[in-house]
XYZ file of C-alpha atoms in Angstrom:
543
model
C -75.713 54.999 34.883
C -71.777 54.387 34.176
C -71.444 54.265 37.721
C -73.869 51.489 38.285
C -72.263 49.355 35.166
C -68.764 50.536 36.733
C -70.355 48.784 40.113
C -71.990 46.059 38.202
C -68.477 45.284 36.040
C -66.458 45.097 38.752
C -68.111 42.381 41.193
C -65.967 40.181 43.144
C -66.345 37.487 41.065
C -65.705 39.209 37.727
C -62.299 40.762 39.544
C -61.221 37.005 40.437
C -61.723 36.043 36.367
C -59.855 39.231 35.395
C -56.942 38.594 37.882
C -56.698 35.267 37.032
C -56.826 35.892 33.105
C -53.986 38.827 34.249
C -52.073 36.183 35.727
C -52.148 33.696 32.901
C -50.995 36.602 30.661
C -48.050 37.729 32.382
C -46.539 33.822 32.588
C -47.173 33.728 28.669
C -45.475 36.898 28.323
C -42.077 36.040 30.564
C -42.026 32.364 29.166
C -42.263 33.364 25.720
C -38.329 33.762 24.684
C -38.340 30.447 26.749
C -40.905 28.863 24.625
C -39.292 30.113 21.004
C -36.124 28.911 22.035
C -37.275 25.302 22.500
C -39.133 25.593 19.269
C -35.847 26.148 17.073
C -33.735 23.420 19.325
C -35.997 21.538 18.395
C -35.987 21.887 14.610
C -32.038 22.099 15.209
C -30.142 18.957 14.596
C -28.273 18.519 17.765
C -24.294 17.966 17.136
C -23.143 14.725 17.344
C -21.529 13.980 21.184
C -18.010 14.372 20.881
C -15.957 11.679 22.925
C -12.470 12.730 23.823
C -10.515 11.091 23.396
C -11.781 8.988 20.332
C -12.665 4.963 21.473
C -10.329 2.562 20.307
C -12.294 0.734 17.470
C -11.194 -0.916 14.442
C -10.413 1.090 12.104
C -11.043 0.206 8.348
C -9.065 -1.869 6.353
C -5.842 -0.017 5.678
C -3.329 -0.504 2.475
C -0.881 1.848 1.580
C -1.039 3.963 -1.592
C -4.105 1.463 -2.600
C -8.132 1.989 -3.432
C -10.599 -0.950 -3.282
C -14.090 -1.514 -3.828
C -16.169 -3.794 -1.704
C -18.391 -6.355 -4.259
C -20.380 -9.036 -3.951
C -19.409 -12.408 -5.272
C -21.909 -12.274 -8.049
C -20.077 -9.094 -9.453
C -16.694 -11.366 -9.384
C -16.234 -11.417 -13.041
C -15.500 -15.095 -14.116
C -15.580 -16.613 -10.776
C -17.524 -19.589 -11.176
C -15.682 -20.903 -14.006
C -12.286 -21.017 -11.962
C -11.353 -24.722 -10.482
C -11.546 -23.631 -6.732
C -10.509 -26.866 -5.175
C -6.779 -26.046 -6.844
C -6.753 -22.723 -5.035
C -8.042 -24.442 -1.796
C -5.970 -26.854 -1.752
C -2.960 -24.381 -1.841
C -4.191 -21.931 0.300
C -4.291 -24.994 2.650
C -0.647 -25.616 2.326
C -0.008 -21.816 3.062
C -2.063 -22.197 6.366
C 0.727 -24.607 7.676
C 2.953 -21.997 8.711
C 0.268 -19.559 9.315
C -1.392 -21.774 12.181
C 2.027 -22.853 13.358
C 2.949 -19.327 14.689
C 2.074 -18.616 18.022
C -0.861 -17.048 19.329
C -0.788 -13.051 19.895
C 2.690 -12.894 17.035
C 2.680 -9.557 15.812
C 1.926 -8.469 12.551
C 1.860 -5.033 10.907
C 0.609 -5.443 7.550
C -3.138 -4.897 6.735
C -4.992 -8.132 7.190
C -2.639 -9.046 10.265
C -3.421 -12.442 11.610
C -6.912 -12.508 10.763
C -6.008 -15.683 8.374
C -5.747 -17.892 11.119
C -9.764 -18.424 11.694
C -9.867 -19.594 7.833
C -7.015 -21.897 8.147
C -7.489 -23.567 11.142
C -10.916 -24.640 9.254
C -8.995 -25.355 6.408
C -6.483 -27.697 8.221
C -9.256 -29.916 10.473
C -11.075 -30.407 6.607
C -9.504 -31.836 3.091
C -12.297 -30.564 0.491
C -12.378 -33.131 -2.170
C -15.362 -30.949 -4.649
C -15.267 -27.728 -5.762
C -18.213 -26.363 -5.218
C -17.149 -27.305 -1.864
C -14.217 -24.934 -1.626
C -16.088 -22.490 -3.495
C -18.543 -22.362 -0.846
C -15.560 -22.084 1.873
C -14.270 -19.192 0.459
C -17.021 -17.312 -0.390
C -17.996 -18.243 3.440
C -14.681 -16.810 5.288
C -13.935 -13.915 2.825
C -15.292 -10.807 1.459
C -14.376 -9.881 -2.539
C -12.258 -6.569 -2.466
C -11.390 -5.095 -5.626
C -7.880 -3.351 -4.974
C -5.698 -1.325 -7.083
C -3.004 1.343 -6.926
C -4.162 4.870 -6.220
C -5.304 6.214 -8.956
C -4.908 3.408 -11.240
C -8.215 1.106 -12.617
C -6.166 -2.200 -12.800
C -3.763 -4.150 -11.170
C -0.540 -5.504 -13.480
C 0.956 -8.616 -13.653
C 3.948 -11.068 -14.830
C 5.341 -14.380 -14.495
C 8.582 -16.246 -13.358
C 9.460 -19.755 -13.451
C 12.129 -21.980 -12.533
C 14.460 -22.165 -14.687
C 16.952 -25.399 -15.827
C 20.327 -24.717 -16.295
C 23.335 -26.481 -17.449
C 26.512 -26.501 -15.073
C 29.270 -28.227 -13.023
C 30.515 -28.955 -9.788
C 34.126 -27.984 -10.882
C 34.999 -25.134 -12.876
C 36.630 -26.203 -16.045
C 36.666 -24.014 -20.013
C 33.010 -24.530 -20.138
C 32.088 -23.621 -17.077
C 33.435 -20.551 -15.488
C 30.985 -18.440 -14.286
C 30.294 -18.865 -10.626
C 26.832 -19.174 -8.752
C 28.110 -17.599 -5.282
C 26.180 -18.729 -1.631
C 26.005 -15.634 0.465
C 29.498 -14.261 1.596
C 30.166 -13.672 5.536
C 30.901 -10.548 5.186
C 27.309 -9.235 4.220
C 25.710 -7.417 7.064
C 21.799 -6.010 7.624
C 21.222 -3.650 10.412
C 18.863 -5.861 12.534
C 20.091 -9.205 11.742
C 22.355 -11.852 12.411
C 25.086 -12.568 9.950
C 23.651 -15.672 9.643
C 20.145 -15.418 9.711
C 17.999 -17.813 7.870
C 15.864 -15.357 6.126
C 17.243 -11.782 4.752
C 15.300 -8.464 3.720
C 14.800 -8.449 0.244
C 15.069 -4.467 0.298
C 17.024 -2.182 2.209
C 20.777 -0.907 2.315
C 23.696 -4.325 2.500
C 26.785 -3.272 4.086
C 30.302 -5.112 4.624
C 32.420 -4.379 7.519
C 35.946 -3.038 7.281
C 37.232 -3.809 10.542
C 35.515 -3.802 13.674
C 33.204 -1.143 12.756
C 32.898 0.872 9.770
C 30.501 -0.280 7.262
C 30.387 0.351 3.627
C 27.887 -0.713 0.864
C 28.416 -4.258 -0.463
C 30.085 -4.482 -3.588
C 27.682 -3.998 -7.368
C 27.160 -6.628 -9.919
C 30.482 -4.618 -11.428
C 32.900 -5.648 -8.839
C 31.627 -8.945 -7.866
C 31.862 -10.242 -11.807
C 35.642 -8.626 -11.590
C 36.606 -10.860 -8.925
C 35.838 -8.801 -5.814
C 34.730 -12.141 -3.790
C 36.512 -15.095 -5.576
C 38.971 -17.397 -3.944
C 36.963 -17.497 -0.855
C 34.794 -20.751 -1.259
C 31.570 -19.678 -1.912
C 30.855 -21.252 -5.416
C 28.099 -23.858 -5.367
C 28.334 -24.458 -8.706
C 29.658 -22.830 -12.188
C 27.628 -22.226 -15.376
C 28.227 -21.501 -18.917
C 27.803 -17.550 -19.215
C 26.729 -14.542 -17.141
C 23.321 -14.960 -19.256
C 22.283 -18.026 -17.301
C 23.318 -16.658 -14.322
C 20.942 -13.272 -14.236
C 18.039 -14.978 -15.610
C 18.630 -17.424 -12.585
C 18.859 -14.104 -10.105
C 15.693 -12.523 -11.662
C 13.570 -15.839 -11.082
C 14.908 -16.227 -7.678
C 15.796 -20.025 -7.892
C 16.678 -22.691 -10.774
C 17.623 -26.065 -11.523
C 21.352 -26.812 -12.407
C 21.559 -29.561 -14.626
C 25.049 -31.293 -13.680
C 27.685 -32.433 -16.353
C 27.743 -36.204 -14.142
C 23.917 -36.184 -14.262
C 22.998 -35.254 -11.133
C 20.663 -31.788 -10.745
C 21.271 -29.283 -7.755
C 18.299 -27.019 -6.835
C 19.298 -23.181 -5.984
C 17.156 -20.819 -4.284
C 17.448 -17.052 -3.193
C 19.023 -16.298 -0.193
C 20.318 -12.692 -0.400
C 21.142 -9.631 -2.171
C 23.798 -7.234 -2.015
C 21.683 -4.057 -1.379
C 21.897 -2.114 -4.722
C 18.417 -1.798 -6.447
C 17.244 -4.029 -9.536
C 17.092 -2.496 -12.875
C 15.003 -4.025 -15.310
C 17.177 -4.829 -18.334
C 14.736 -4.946 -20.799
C 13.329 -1.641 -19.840
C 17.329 -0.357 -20.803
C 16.514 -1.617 -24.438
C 12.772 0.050 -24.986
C 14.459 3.227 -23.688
C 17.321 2.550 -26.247
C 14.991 1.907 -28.979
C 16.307 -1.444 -28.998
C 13.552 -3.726 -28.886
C 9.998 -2.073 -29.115
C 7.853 -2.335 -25.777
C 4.805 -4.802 -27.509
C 7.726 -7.537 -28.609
C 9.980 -7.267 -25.513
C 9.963 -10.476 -23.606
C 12.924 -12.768 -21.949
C 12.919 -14.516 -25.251
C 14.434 -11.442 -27.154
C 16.824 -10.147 -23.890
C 18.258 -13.514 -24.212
C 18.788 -13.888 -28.182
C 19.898 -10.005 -28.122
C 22.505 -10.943 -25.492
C 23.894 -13.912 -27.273
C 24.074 -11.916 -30.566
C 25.524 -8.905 -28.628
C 28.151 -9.888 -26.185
C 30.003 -6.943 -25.362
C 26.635 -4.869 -25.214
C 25.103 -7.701 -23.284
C 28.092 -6.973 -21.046
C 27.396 -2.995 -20.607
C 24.148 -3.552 -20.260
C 24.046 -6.414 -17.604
C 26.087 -4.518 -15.589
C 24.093 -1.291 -15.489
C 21.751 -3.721 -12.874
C 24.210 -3.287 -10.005
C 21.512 -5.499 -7.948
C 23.164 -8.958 -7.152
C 21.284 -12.325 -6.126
C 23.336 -14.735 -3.749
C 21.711 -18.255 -3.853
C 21.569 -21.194 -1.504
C 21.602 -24.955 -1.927
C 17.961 -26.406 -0.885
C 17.493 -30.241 -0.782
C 14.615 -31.191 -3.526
C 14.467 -33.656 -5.833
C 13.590 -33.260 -9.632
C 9.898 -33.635 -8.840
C 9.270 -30.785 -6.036
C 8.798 -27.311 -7.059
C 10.833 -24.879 -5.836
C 10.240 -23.010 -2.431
C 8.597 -19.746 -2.091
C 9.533 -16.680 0.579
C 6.714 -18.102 2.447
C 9.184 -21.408 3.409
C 6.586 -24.366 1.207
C 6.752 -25.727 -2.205
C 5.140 -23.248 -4.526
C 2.311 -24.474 -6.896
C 2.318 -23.752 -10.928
C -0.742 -21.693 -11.856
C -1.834 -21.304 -8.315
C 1.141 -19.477 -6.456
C 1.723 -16.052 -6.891
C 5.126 -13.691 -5.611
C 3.610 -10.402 -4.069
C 4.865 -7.216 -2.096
C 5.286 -8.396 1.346
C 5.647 -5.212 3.065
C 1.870 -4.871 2.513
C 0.631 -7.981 2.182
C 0.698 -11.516 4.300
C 1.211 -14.428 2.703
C -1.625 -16.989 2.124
C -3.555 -14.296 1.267
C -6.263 -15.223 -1.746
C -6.427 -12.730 -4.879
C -8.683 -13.625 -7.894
C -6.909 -12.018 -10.985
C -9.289 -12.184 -13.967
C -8.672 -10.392 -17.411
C -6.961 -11.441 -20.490
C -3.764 -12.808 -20.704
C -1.413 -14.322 -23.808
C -1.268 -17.894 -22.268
C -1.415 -19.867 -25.631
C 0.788 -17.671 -27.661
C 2.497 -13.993 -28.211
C -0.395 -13.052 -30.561
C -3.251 -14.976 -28.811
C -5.646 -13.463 -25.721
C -7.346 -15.819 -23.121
C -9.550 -15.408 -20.505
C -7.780 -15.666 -17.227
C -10.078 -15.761 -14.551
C -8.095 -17.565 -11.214
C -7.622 -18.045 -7.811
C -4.156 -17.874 -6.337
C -2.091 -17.368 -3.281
C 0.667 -14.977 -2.176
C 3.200 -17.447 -1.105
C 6.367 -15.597 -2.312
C 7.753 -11.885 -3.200
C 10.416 -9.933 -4.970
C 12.242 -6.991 -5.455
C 10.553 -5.951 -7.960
C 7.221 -6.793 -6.953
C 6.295 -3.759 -5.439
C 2.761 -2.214 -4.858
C -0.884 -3.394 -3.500
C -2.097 -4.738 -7.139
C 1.511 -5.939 -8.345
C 1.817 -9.571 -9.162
C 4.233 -12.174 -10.260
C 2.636 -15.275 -11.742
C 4.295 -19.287 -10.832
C 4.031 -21.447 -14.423
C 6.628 -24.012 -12.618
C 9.697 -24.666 -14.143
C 11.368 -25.579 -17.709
C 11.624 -24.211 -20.932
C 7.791 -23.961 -21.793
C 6.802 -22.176 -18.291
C 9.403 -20.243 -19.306
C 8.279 -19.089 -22.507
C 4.792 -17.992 -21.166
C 6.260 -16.453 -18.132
C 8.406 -14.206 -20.648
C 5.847 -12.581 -22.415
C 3.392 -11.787 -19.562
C 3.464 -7.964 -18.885
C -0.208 -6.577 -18.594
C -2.232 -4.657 -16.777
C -5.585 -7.039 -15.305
C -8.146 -6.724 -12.031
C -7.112 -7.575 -8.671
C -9.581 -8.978 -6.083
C -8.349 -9.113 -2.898
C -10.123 -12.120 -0.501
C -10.193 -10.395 2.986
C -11.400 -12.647 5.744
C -15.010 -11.765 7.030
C -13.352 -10.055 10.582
C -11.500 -7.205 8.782
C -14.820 -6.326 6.272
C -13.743 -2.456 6.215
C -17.386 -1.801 5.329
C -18.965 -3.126 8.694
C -15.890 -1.747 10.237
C -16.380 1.686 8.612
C -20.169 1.879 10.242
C -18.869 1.961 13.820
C -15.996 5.270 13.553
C -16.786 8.293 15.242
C -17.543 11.199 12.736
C -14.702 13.471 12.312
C -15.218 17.248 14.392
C -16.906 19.804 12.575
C -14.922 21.964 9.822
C -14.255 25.318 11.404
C -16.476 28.081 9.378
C -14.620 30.770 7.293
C -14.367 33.522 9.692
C -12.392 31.368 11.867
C -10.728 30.735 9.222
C -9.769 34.181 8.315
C -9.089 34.903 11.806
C -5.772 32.261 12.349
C -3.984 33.241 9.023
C -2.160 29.730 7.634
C 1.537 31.449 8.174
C 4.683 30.056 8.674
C 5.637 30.212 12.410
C 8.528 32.631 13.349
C 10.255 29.606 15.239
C 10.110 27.776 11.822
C 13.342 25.508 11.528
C 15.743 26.946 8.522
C 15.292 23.413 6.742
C 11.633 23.843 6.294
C 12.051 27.787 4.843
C 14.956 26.348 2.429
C 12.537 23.791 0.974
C 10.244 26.418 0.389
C 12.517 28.802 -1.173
C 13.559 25.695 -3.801
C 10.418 25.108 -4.553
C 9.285 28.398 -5.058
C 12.277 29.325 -7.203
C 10.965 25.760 -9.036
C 7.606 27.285 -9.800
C 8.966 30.816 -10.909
C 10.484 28.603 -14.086
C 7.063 27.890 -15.132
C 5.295 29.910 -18.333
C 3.635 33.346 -18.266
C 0.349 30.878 -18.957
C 0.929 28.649 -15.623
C -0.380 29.869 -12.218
C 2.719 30.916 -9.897
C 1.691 31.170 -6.450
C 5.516 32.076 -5.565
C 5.386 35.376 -7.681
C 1.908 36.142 -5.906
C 3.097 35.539 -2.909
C 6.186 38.328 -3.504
C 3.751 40.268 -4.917
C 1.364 40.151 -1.215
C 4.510 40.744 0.811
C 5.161 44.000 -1.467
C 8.597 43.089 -2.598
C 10.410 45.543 -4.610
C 10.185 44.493 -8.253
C 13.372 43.596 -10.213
C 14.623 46.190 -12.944
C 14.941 45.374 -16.193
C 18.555 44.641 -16.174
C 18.572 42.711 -12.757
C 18.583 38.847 -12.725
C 15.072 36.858 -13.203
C 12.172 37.024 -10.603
C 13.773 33.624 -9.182
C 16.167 35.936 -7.388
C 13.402 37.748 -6.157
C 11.801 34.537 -4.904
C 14.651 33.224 -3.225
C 14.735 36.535 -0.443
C 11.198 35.754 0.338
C 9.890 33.587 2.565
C 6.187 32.258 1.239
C 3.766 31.276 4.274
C 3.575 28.117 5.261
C 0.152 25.801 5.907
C -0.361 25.264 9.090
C -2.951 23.248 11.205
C -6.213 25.245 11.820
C -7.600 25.605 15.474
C -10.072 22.772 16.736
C -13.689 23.837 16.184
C -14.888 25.279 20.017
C -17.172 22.355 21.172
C -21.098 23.179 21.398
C -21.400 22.659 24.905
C -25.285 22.594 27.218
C -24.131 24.827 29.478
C -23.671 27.868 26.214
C -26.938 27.121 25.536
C -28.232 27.859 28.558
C -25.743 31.007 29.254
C -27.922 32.123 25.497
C -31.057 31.425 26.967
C -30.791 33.199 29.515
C -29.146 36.129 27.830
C -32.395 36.205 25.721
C -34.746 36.540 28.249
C -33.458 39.258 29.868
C -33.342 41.369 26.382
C -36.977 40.432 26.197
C -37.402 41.383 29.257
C -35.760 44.817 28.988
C -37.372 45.708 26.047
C -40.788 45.760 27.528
């Protein structure tokens, strides 16, 4: 009987269904590792394709040592109470030069030329409404709130122009001089007698054909070091006038015949500006919430010979020229136009361009010492300083006299910066399109390239280290020192009792040095295949 179900099992037909169901098994079996490997690609996110080398985009908007927050212009604290056909209308005259340069210039600051688009607008249209030029700005620009690194706020003060008595002749009155720039200045780069100077920067003066010195101080110059060579324009009464005229950058000379001659800056002598009044806080002098021009000036005139000391500890030195205005024009800005009271603003031109829009809106003391008001206002970069330095730093126009004077001298707070950046440089849109940066390479890479200091170091680079690690051995026993843990890796023999401190010890050793870690190895098809494969055949062998 088994043999005749062995017979009866095994039929032709019943062998073709079992070698075909054989068949079907076998693929299942060898495609298997095949099969589970798909599976988990699949459920893998696939690395982002790496382009080398990167595309040239756009990269986002740029400022140094600056952070900024994109907002929209509902967020714009107090911007629709600000008069924006004032600020249009200024902007407009800063767009005169702007459009005037030639297509393709180059510029290296942030926004570049990307001004042009507004102003060109600007120029072929005279707004007459503000909610007009309310609507033009808030359709060519994007609200940026900017500040310095790490700070929340922006900070802020004013200048004006001041007006001066003086004469054409000096005489017992008059004696101090108000000096054009001497022929002897020289800036690497430029022309003797080029139109436009660097505000910052070394100022030499030749001796000879070649060598070059610094220029002379404030020191020298008020001891005679350039007189007798022609280059008064005019003479005031005191030295008092005369630096209050250099910090504002320009002035008004009121002439003993009645005529007025208009001064603006034209150069400096190279030596940096120190605040004056920041001399007195640090003396105790004048306390920092009543220090203003006001009190420099009365402290001078009550103080002469300190007023002497202390004007001379500036060593900066402003060289002015003559500019033809009459008693109705405002005085010129860096930017080469008319500035505008309450509207023009002085700014740090190595990062910014001029005609470039910032709403500033906080709190100021416009009315009085004492007295807060709101400040919320549209105005233009259309001039700088050498003290304006930074990407939320400020100096506010009130025009010129004794009452812009007074309000310019007691502005010294800290308020919010908006930056107007024209729609084309919007660094969020721009920050969408950039490549993502490589993949950080995991910790066992990590621990396999050591961060060490090369053996081909240069000596400079090992000195610097050994200052700075005799530096941190001064610290308490309660601070961190990663020089004495570093002596302690490198098993250093430790100082006796009597031998000098562990600086000495630090100095002898030579700490590693951070260097760059090694690219992360690029996930490539053809490894996943050489893996694949590999698989199979331990699948394979196993069976």
């Amino acid at each position: 009987m088994v043999r005749e179900i062995w017979k009866r099992g095994f039929s032709a037909h019943r062998l073709n269904s079992w070698t075909a169901a054989l068949a079907l098994a076998v693929v299942a079996v060898v495609l298997a590792p095949y099969a589970a490997e798909a599976v988990r690609a699949r459920h893998r996110s696939a690395p982002p394709m790496r382009h080398l080398p990167y595309p040239q985009l756009d990269w986002p908007l740029e400022i140094t040592n600056s952070q900024y927050l994109p907002l929209a212009w509902s967020d714009v604290p107090g911007w629709t109470d600000d008069d924006q056909l004032a600020a249009y209308r200024t902007f407009r005259a800063s767009c005169k030069p702007i459009t005037a340069k030639p297509d393709g210039t180059p510029e290296d600051k942030a926004l570049g030329d990307s001004l042009r688009d507004p102003c060109r607008e600007a120029r072929a249209s005279d707004l007459a409404d503000n909610a007009a030029a309310r609507a033009f700005f808030e359709r060519h620009f994007e609200p940026l709130k900017i500040s310095k690194l790490g700070d929340a706020d922006g900070f802020v003060t004013g200048y004006y122009e001041p007006v001066i008595e003086g004469s054409r002749t000096q005489n017992e009155v008059y004696n101090v001089p108000v000096y054009r720039r001497p022929s002897n200045l020289f800036v690497r780069g430029f022309k003797q007698d080029a139109t436009s100077l660097p505000n910052k920067g070394p100022v030499y003066r030749k001796i000879g054909r070649r060598k070059l010195v610094p220029y002379y101080d404030r020191a020298e110059i008020e001891d005679g070091a350039i007189e007798g060579r022609g280059l008064e324009i005019a003479w005031l009464r005191n030295q008092t006038d005369l630096l209050f005229a250099q910090i504002q950058g320009s002035a008004r000379i009121s002439l003993d015949d009645g005529s007025t001659v208009r001064i603006n800056y034209d150069a400096y002598n190279g030596h940096p500006y120190t605040p004056v009044g920041r001399i007195l806080i640090e003396r105790g002098i004048i306390p920092r919430e009543q220090m203003s021009m006001q009190r420099i000036r009365e402290w001078m005139e009550q103080n002469p010979e300190g007023a002497n000391e202390l004007r001379r500890m500036n060593r900066s030195y402003i060289f002015f020229r003559e500019v033809q205005l009459s008693e109705k024009d405002e005085a010129v800005g860096a930017q080469g136009i008319p500035l505008t009271p309450g509207r023009s603003i002085a700014v740090d031109k190595s990062l910014h361009v001029y005609g470039t829009p910032f709403f500033i809106t906080g709190e100021l003391p416009i009315d009085s010492e004492k007295s807060k008001t709101a400040f919320h206002r549209l105005m233009i970069a259309q001039d700088t300083g050498s003290a304006i330095v930074g990407p939320a730093r400020a100096d506010l126009y009130f025009g010129a006299g004794q009452d812009a004077g007074k309000v310019s001298g007691r502005l010294k707070h800290n308020i919010q910066f908006v930056m107007l950046v024209p729609r084309s440089l919007d660094p969020v849109a721009r920050g969408r399109k950039m490549p993502l940066p490589d993949a950080r390479p995991s910790e066992k890479i990590a621990k396999l390239f050591p961060q060490v200091l090369p053996k081909d170091a240069p000596k400079e680079t090992a000195k610097d280290q050994t200052k700075d690690q005799s530096k941190d051995q001064v610290k308490g026993p309660d601070q961190p020192n990663p020089a004495a843990s570093t002596v302690k890796d490198a098993k250093a023999p430790a100082p006796a009792a009597s031998a000098s401190p562990p600086t000495t010890v630090a100095q002898n050793v030579t700490a590693p040095q951070p260097v760059p870690l090694p690219e992360a190895r690029p996930r490539l098809e053809s490894d996943r295949n050489i893996r694949r494969l590999r698989y199979g055949r331990r699948h394979r062998n196993r069976r």
